[in-house]
Amino acid sequence: IRIYFVPFKMDNDKTAGIVCVFEDFTEQFNLEVARREFVAEVSHELKTPLFIIKTHTETLLNGYMDDKKMAKKFLSTIETEADKMTALVRNLLDLSKFDVQKFEMKKQVFSIDQMLRGIVNRFALEAEIEDIELKYLPANELPQMYADPEQIERAIVNIVSNSIKYGEKGGYVNVAAGSMYNEVYIKVEDNGHGIPKADLEHVFDRFFRVDRARTREKGGTGLGLSIAKEIIESHGGSIVIESEYGKFTRVTINLPTANVN
Ligand code: ADP
């Protein structure tokens, strides 16, 4: 806060009083802090995979190329890290489009039921590998939607993939859905790690991860939920997360069907 004292005078040049001006810079200050934190986060997120790519390439160039088995392992790590960087940059570009409101929505009529079946099928193998029982549970016949299918799918994929990533071996992930009036709800629930209470309100923040080291190992960037939130809210919907640490996590999306039925 900046404070100014400005004296004001009468016609005879005598000071009649003092005006005190308070200028509140909190908002600009917060924005500036957020911007700096964001730049620091992005730099850090890019530095880690770059470092791994660089050291692995160096090792290869310094003689490991002849060891075919080792070389293949190193190249595969380089590829994984490059993929992570690509995903990160893509997510960042999309978020910046949301920020400057240049996001082009390509709305069309589609079946949310088919979309959910497709997503669950796509994750079936991953779930099996992780020993997680993944199920699609529609409560009633779902109506057609009028929305951007690619974006909606992306939001749901981010949530389902979290439930599998942070799920429990031998546990479950349920994708339930139903409709009420002109709305569709989608609930993704798992009985995995859960999220500590204090962290819950931050999970939609950009780059927020409950356990940095562990989530990075799992390929997380901390952008999945913030992107999902932007997408759902730009469609006039809502997204809520509930969780109990060590017990369960449930993400509920409500989306207007946009009256196509
Ligand atoms: P990430 O790409 O790291 O998964 P998200 O934005 O999707 O980022 O999620 C933010 C953080 O919230 C994750 O890093 C993880 O710590 C936590 N989280 C999200 N979904 C779940 C879940 N189903 N179970 C436990 N933790 C979760």
mmCIF file of C-alpha atoms and ligand atoms in Angstrom:
data_model
loop_
_atom_site.group_PDB
_atom_site.id
_atom_site.type_symbol
_atom_site.label_atom_id
_atom_site.label_comp_id
_atom_site.label_asym_id
_atom_site.label_seq_id
_atom_site.Cartn_x
_atom_site.Cartn_y
_atom_site.Cartn_z
ATOM 1 C CA ILE A 1 0.000 0.000 0.000
ATOM 2 C CA ARG A 2 1.296 3.452 -0.883
ATOM 3 C CA ILE A 3 0.130 6.432 1.159
ATOM 4 C CA TYR A 4 0.312 10.080 -0.001
ATOM 5 C CA PHE A 5 -0.369 13.210 2.035
ATOM 6 C CA VAL A 6 -1.473 16.133 -0.078
ATOM 7 C CA PRO A 7 -2.011 19.490 1.671
ATOM 8 C CA PHE A 8 -4.776 21.673 0.316
ATOM 9 C CA LYS A 9 -4.729 25.412 0.635
ATOM 10 C CA MET A 10 -7.269 28.197 0.893
ATOM 11 C CA ASP A 11 -7.329 31.359 -1.274
ATOM 12 C CA ASN A 12 -5.018 33.131 1.245
ATOM 13 C CA ASP A 13 -2.423 30.344 0.821
ATOM 14 C CA LYS A 14 -3.022 28.977 4.286
ATOM 15 C CA THR A 15 -3.099 25.220 4.595
ATOM 16 C CA ALA A 16 -6.658 24.179 5.332
ATOM 17 C CA GLY A 17 -6.069 20.509 5.713
ATOM 18 C CA ILE A 18 -4.427 17.403 4.426
ATOM 19 C CA VAL A 19 -5.838 14.844 2.052
ATOM 20 C CA CYS A 20 -4.590 11.376 2.692
ATOM 21 C CA VAL A 21 -4.532 9.042 -0.343
ATOM 22 C CA PHE A 22 -4.186 5.288 0.032
ATOM 23 C CA GLU A 23 -3.235 3.406 -3.102
ATOM 24 C CA ASP A 24 -3.661 -0.333 -2.953
ATOM 25 C CA PHE A 25 -1.225 -2.281 -5.157
ATOM 26 C CA THR A 26 -2.066 -5.684 -3.733
ATOM 27 C CA GLU A 27 -3.664 -6.951 -6.933
ATOM 28 C CA GLN A 28 -0.815 -5.873 -9.220
ATOM 29 C CA PHE A 29 1.651 -7.223 -6.703
ATOM 30 C CA ASN A 30 -0.122 -10.588 -6.532
ATOM 31 C CA LEU A 31 -0.284 -10.786 -10.314
ATOM 32 C CA GLU A 32 3.394 -10.031 -10.595
ATOM 33 C CA VAL A 33 4.238 -12.659 -7.972
ATOM 34 C CA ALA A 34 2.037 -15.206 -9.778
ATOM 35 C CA ARG A 35 3.686 -14.372 -13.104
ATOM 36 C CA ARG A 36 7.176 -14.813 -11.686
ATOM 37 C CA GLU A 37 6.249 -18.070 -9.998
ATOM 38 C CA PHE A 38 4.795 -19.284 -13.268
ATOM 39 C CA VAL A 39 7.961 -18.501 -15.238
ATOM 40 C CA ALA A 40 10.061 -20.189 -12.552
ATOM 41 C CA GLU A 41 7.862 -23.284 -12.634
ATOM 42 C CA VAL A 42 7.942 -23.554 -16.427
ATOM 43 C CA SER A 43 11.727 -23.139 -16.488
ATOM 44 C CA HIS A 44 12.121 -25.771 -13.835
ATOM 45 C CA GLU A 45 9.757 -28.185 -15.561
ATOM 46 C CA LEU A 46 11.671 -27.842 -18.829
ATOM 47 C CA LYS A 47 15.085 -27.966 -17.216
ATOM 48 C CA THR A 48 14.633 -31.395 -15.688
ATOM 49 C CA PRO A 49 13.875 -33.311 -18.923
ATOM 50 C CA LEU A 50 16.466 -31.259 -20.811
ATOM 51 C CA PHE A 51 19.084 -32.197 -18.249
ATOM 52 C CA ILE A 52 18.218 -35.886 -18.577
ATOM 53 C CA ILE A 53 18.308 -35.690 -22.396
ATOM 54 C CA LYS A 54 21.650 -33.911 -22.324
ATOM 55 C CA THR A 55 23.358 -36.315 -19.895
ATOM 56 C CA HIS A 56 22.037 -39.403 -21.680
ATOM 57 C CA THR A 57 23.170 -38.080 -25.074
ATOM 58 C CA GLU A 58 26.605 -37.277 -23.674
ATOM 59 C CA THR A 59 26.968 -40.758 -22.233
ATOM 60 C CA LEU A 60 25.973 -42.266 -25.566
ATOM 61 C CA LEU A 61 28.434 -40.102 -27.452
ATOM 62 C CA ASN A 62 31.176 -41.011 -24.991
ATOM 63 C CA GLY A 63 31.209 -44.623 -25.995
ATOM 64 C CA TYR A 64 27.990 -46.297 -24.922
ATOM 65 C CA MET A 65 26.751 -46.386 -28.514
ATOM 66 C CA ASP A 66 28.462 -49.728 -29.130
ATOM 67 C CA ASP A 67 26.629 -51.347 -26.266
ATOM 68 C CA LYS A 68 23.414 -51.944 -28.179
ATOM 69 C CA LYS A 69 21.343 -52.910 -25.147
ATOM 70 C CA MET A 70 22.436 -49.913 -23.086
ATOM 71 C CA ALA A 71 22.091 -47.572 -26.061
ATOM 72 C CA LYS A 72 18.492 -48.679 -26.587
ATOM 73 C CA LYS A 73 17.687 -48.057 -22.934
ATOM 74 C CA PHE A 74 19.214 -44.587 -23.053
ATOM 75 C CA LEU A 75 17.447 -43.679 -26.283
ATOM 76 C CA SER A 76 14.158 -44.808 -24.849
ATOM 77 C CA THR A 77 14.671 -42.521 -21.806
ATOM 78 C CA ILE A 78 15.496 -39.650 -24.151
ATOM 79 C CA GLU A 79 12.294 -40.318 -26.063
ATOM 80 C CA THR A 80 10.198 -40.409 -22.881
ATOM 81 C CA GLU A 81 11.652 -37.111 -21.660
ATOM 82 C CA ALA A 82 11.103 -35.494 -25.076
ATOM 83 C CA ASP A 83 7.484 -36.700 -24.971
ATOM 84 C CA LYS A 84 7.057 -35.150 -21.524
ATOM 85 C CA MET A 85 8.371 -31.845 -22.831
ATOM 86 C CA THR A 86 6.018 -31.991 -25.806
ATOM 87 C CA ALA A 87 3.043 -32.673 -23.518
ATOM 88 C CA LEU A 88 4.076 -29.847 -21.209
ATOM 89 C CA VAL A 89 4.460 -27.334 -24.042
ATOM 90 C CA ARG A 90 1.126 -28.382 -25.538
ATOM 91 C CA ASN A 91 -0.608 -27.932 -22.178
ATOM 92 C CA LEU A 92 1.039 -24.559 -21.665
ATOM 93 C CA LEU A 93 -0.009 -23.346 -25.089
ATOM 94 C CA ASP A 94 -3.583 -24.393 -24.447
ATOM 95 C CA LEU A 95 -3.644 -22.696 -21.063
ATOM 96 C CA SER A 96 -2.313 -19.493 -22.579
ATOM 97 C CA LYS A 97 -5.084 -19.641 -25.190
ATOM 98 C CA PHE A 98 -7.599 -19.823 -22.371
ATOM 99 C CA ASP A 99 -5.916 -16.857 -20.704
ATOM 100 C CA VAL A 100 -6.156 -14.606 -23.737
ATOM 101 C CA GLN A 101 -9.576 -16.023 -24.567
ATOM 102 C CA LYS A 102 -8.481 -17.221 -27.955
ATOM 103 C CA PHE A 103 -9.689 -20.700 -27.433
ATOM 104 C CA GLU A 104 -11.636 -21.780 -30.450
ATOM 105 C CA MET A 105 -14.501 -24.014 -29.449
ATOM 106 C CA LYS A 106 -15.642 -26.463 -32.093
ATOM 107 C CA LYS A 107 -19.052 -27.403 -30.828
ATOM 108 C CA GLN A 108 -21.025 -30.261 -32.301
ATOM 109 C CA VAL A 109 -23.628 -32.819 -31.314
ATOM 110 C CA PHE A 110 -22.167 -36.038 -29.927
ATOM 111 C CA SER A 111 -22.933 -38.952 -27.662
ATOM 112 C CA ILE A 112 -21.306 -38.590 -24.247
ATOM 113 C CA ASP A 113 -22.166 -42.238 -23.585
ATOM 114 C CA GLN A 114 -20.053 -43.367 -26.551
ATOM 115 C CA MET A 115 -17.278 -41.023 -25.536
ATOM 116 C CA LEU A 116 -17.144 -42.444 -21.989
ATOM 117 C CA ARG A 117 -17.196 -46.034 -23.277
ATOM 118 C CA GLY A 118 -14.336 -45.156 -25.630
ATOM 119 C CA ILE A 119 -12.261 -43.572 -22.863
ATOM 120 C CA VAL A 120 -12.779 -46.511 -20.503
ATOM 121 C CA ASN A 121 -11.812 -48.949 -23.292
ATOM 122 C CA ARG A 122 -8.721 -46.957 -24.028
ATOM 123 C CA PHE A 123 -7.565 -47.159 -20.410
ATOM 124 C CA ALA A 124 -8.472 -50.838 -20.006
ATOM 125 C CA LEU A 125 -4.968 -52.114 -20.674
ATOM 126 C CA GLU A 126 -3.278 -49.539 -18.453
ATOM 127 C CA ALA A 127 -5.716 -50.380 -15.652
ATOM 128 C CA GLU A 128 -5.011 -54.076 -16.068
ATOM 129 C CA ILE A 129 -1.275 -53.477 -15.866
ATOM 130 C CA GLU A 130 -1.802 -51.491 -12.667
ATOM 131 C CA ASP A 131 -4.159 -54.181 -11.361
ATOM 132 C CA ILE A 132 -7.055 -51.741 -11.109
ATOM 133 C CA GLU A 133 -10.641 -52.631 -11.867
ATOM 134 C CA LEU A 134 -11.911 -49.953 -14.225
ATOM 135 C CA LYS A 135 -15.665 -49.770 -14.828
ATOM 136 C CA TYR A 136 -18.103 -47.583 -16.694
ATOM 137 C CA LEU A 137 -21.402 -47.260 -14.830
ATOM 138 C CA PRO A 138 -24.090 -45.250 -16.643
ATOM 139 C CA ALA A 139 -27.094 -44.666 -14.367
ATOM 140 C CA ASN A 140 -29.567 -44.014 -17.140
ATOM 141 C CA GLU A 141 -29.689 -43.351 -20.850
ATOM 142 C CA LEU A 142 -27.491 -40.337 -21.503
ATOM 143 C CA PRO A 143 -28.688 -37.522 -23.742
ATOM 144 C CA GLN A 144 -26.805 -36.076 -26.698
ATOM 145 C CA MET A 145 -24.469 -33.179 -25.944
ATOM 146 C CA TYR A 146 -23.723 -30.013 -27.825
ATOM 147 C CA ALA A 147 -20.142 -29.100 -26.921
ATOM 148 C CA ASP A 148 -16.570 -29.377 -28.177
ATOM 149 C CA PRO A 149 -16.052 -33.154 -28.082
ATOM 150 C CA GLU A 150 -12.273 -33.020 -28.367
ATOM 151 C CA GLN A 151 -11.996 -30.707 -25.375
ATOM 152 C CA ILE A 152 -14.546 -32.527 -23.227
ATOM 153 C CA GLU A 153 -12.761 -35.786 -23.951
ATOM 154 C CA ARG A 154 -9.462 -34.237 -22.951
ATOM 155 C CA ALA A 155 -10.880 -33.054 -19.621
ATOM 156 C CA ILE A 156 -12.317 -36.488 -18.828
ATOM 157 C CA VAL A 157 -9.148 -38.278 -19.960
ATOM 158 C CA ASN A 158 -7.076 -36.103 -17.603
ATOM 159 C CA ILE A 159 -9.303 -37.090 -14.685
ATOM 160 C CA VAL A 160 -9.512 -40.801 -15.478
ATOM 161 C CA SER A 161 -5.763 -40.992 -16.059
ATOM 162 C CA ASN A 162 -5.181 -39.380 -12.644
ATOM 163 C CA SER A 163 -7.369 -41.994 -10.981
ATOM 164 C CA ILE A 164 -5.332 -44.737 -12.618
ATOM 165 C CA LYS A 165 -1.981 -43.007 -11.967
ATOM 166 C CA TYR A 166 -2.734 -42.400 -8.305
ATOM 167 C CA GLY A 167 -4.920 -45.474 -7.856
ATOM 168 C CA GLU A 168 -4.274 -48.427 -5.630
ATOM 169 C CA LYS A 169 -3.073 -51.793 -6.870
ATOM 170 C CA GLY A 170 -5.982 -54.154 -6.448
ATOM 171 C CA GLY A 171 -8.318 -51.168 -6.205
ATOM 172 C CA TYR A 172 -11.016 -49.751 -8.446
ATOM 173 C CA VAL A 173 -11.780 -46.767 -10.682
ATOM 174 C CA ASN A 174 -15.440 -46.161 -11.416
ATOM 175 C CA VAL A 175 -16.607 -43.823 -14.137
ATOM 176 C CA ALA A 176 -20.262 -43.172 -13.355
ATOM 177 C CA ALA A 177 -22.542 -40.928 -15.375
ATOM 178 C CA GLY A 178 -26.145 -39.881 -15.513
ATOM 179 C CA SER A 179 -28.400 -37.047 -16.524
ATOM 180 C CA MET A 180 -30.831 -34.754 -14.786
ATOM 181 C CA TYR A 181 -32.892 -32.029 -16.481
ATOM 182 C CA ASN A 182 -30.565 -30.387 -18.995
ATOM 183 C CA GLU A 183 -27.399 -31.564 -17.320
ATOM 184 C CA VAL A 184 -25.127 -34.536 -17.463
ATOM 185 C CA TYR A 185 -22.961 -35.571 -14.541
ATOM 186 C CA ILE A 186 -19.788 -37.632 -14.742
ATOM 187 C CA LYS A 187 -18.208 -38.968 -11.543
ATOM 188 C CA VAL A 188 -14.770 -40.519 -11.569
ATOM 189 C CA GLU A 189 -13.919 -42.261 -8.328
ATOM 190 C CA ASP A 190 -10.922 -44.251 -7.162
ATOM 191 C CA ASN A 191 -9.856 -45.770 -3.857
ATOM 192 C CA GLY A 192 -6.203 -44.838 -4.258
ATOM 193 C CA HIS A 193 -3.732 -42.457 -2.579
ATOM 194 C CA GLY A 194 -6.276 -39.746 -1.873
ATOM 195 C CA ILE A 195 -5.295 -36.112 -1.329
ATOM 196 C CA PRO A 196 -4.463 -34.505 2.038
ATOM 197 C CA LYS A 197 -7.146 -32.057 3.160
ATOM 198 C CA ALA A 198 -4.806 -29.059 3.107
ATOM 199 C CA ASP A 199 -3.837 -29.746 -0.520
ATOM 200 C CA LEU A 200 -7.327 -30.289 -1.838
ATOM 201 C CA GLU A 201 -8.086 -26.627 -2.486
ATOM 202 C CA HIS A 202 -4.892 -26.303 -4.558
ATOM 203 C CA VAL A 203 -5.215 -29.212 -6.941
ATOM 204 C CA PHE A 204 -6.780 -27.031 -9.646
ATOM 205 C CA ASP A 205 -3.866 -24.575 -9.434
ATOM 206 C CA ARG A 206 -1.363 -24.685 -12.236
ATOM 207 C CA PHE A 207 1.658 -26.858 -11.499
ATOM 208 C CA PHE A 208 0.332 -27.974 -8.160
ATOM 209 C CA ARG A 209 1.283 -31.541 -7.259
ATOM 210 C CA VAL A 210 0.768 -33.183 -3.911
ATOM 211 C CA ASP A 211 4.047 -35.030 -3.952
ATOM 212 C CA ARG A 212 6.338 -33.520 -6.533
ATOM 213 C CA ALA A 213 8.945 -36.238 -6.788
ATOM 214 C CA ARG A 214 6.470 -39.045 -6.949
ATOM 215 C CA THR A 215 4.081 -37.367 -9.382
ATOM 216 C CA ARG A 216 6.901 -36.439 -11.742
ATOM 217 C CA GLU A 217 7.901 -40.083 -11.823
ATOM 218 C CA LYS A 218 4.373 -40.820 -12.938
ATOM 219 C CA GLY A 219 4.625 -38.292 -15.732
ATOM 220 C CA GLY A 220 2.526 -35.644 -13.999
ATOM 221 C CA THR A 221 3.044 -31.957 -14.742
ATOM 222 C CA GLY A 222 0.455 -30.527 -12.396
ATOM 223 C CA LEU A 223 -1.527 -29.048 -15.291
ATOM 224 C CA GLY A 224 -4.081 -31.786 -15.966
ATOM 225 C CA LEU A 225 -6.740 -30.625 -13.525
ATOM 226 C CA SER A 226 -6.328 -26.917 -14.276
ATOM 227 C CA ILE A 227 -6.865 -27.647 -17.975
ATOM 228 C CA ALA A 228 -9.885 -29.805 -17.188
ATOM 229 C CA LYS A 229 -11.357 -26.979 -15.087
ATOM 230 C CA GLU A 230 -10.823 -24.386 -17.845
ATOM 231 C CA ILE A 231 -12.508 -26.657 -20.386
ATOM 232 C CA ILE A 232 -15.497 -27.558 -18.220
ATOM 233 C CA GLU A 233 -16.081 -23.993 -17.024
ATOM 234 C CA SER A 234 -15.789 -22.562 -20.539
ATOM 235 C CA HIS A 235 -18.663 -24.918 -21.426
ATOM 236 C CA GLY A 236 -20.756 -23.506 -18.587
ATOM 237 C CA GLY A 237 -20.198 -26.574 -16.419
ATOM 238 C CA SER A 238 -18.647 -27.188 -13.026
ATOM 239 C CA ILE A 239 -16.009 -29.493 -11.617
ATOM 240 C CA VAL A 240 -15.618 -30.502 -7.976
ATOM 241 C CA ILE A 241 -13.092 -32.720 -6.247
ATOM 242 C CA GLU A 242 -13.600 -34.595 -2.988
ATOM 243 C CA SER A 243 -11.009 -36.796 -1.359
ATOM 244 C CA GLU A 244 -9.897 -38.432 1.820
ATOM 245 C CA TYR A 245 -6.204 -39.077 2.242
ATOM 246 C CA GLY A 246 -5.399 -42.747 1.849
ATOM 247 C CA LYS A 247 -9.027 -43.571 1.112
ATOM 248 C CA PHE A 248 -10.625 -42.193 -2.030
ATOM 249 C CA THR A 249 -10.797 -39.412 -4.585
ATOM 250 C CA ARG A 250 -13.915 -38.413 -6.472
ATOM 251 C CA VAL A 251 -14.123 -35.821 -9.236
ATOM 252 C CA THR A 252 -17.586 -34.741 -10.324
ATOM 253 C CA ILE A 253 -18.280 -32.855 -13.528
ATOM 254 C CA ASN A 254 -21.636 -31.282 -14.311
ATOM 255 C CA LEU A 255 -22.171 -30.184 -17.870
ATOM 256 C CA PRO A 256 -25.157 -28.587 -19.560
ATOM 257 C CA THR A 257 -26.308 -30.624 -22.537
ATOM 258 C CA ALA A 258 -26.867 -27.279 -24.293
ATOM 259 C CA ASN A 259 -30.463 -28.241 -25.098
ATOM 260 C CA VAL A 260 -30.070 -30.431 -28.123
ATOM 261 C CA ASN A 261 -32.532 -33.042 -26.888
HETATM 262 P P1 ADP B 1 -0.638 -34.166 -12.709
HETATM 263 O O1 ADP B 1 -0.306 -33.969 -14.146
HETATM 264 O O2 ADP B 1 0.537 -34.009 -11.805
HETATM 265 O O3 ADP B 1 -1.390 -35.417 -12.460
HETATM 266 P P2 ADP B 1 -3.059 -32.689 -12.131
HETATM 267 O O4 ADP B 1 -3.327 -31.244 -12.300
HETATM 268 O O5 ADP B 1 -3.857 -33.614 -12.983
HETATM 269 O O6 ADP B 1 -1.525 -32.900 -12.336
HETATM 270 O O7 ADP B 1 -3.278 -33.064 -10.609
HETATM 271 C C1 ADP B 1 -2.674 -32.284 -9.593
HETATM 272 C C2 ADP B 1 -2.255 -33.136 -8.420
HETATM 273 O O8 ADP B 1 -3.402 -33.598 -7.708
HETATM 274 C C3 ADP B 1 -1.503 -34.413 -8.816
HETATM 275 O O9 ADP B 1 -0.139 -34.179 -8.970
HETATM 276 C C4 ADP B 1 -1.803 -35.340 -7.649
HETATM 277 O O10 ADP B 1 -0.886 -35.083 -6.599
HETATM 278 C C5 ADP B 1 -3.186 -34.906 -7.203
HETATM 279 N N1 ADP B 1 -4.248 -35.790 -7.744
HETATM 280 C C6 ADP B 1 -5.015 -35.577 -8.826
HETATM 281 N N2 ADP B 1 -5.895 -36.584 -9.012
HETATM 282 C C7 ADP B 1 -5.685 -37.467 -8.013
HETATM 283 C C8 ADP B 1 -6.271 -38.725 -7.640
HETATM 284 N N3 ADP B 1 -7.267 -39.283 -8.342
HETATM 285 N N4 ADP B 1 -5.780 -39.328 -6.522
HETATM 286 C C9 ADP B 1 -4.782 -38.776 -5.795
HETATM 287 N N5 ADP B 1 -4.177 -37.607 -6.094
HETATM 288 C C10 ADP B 1 -4.624 -36.955 -7.192
#
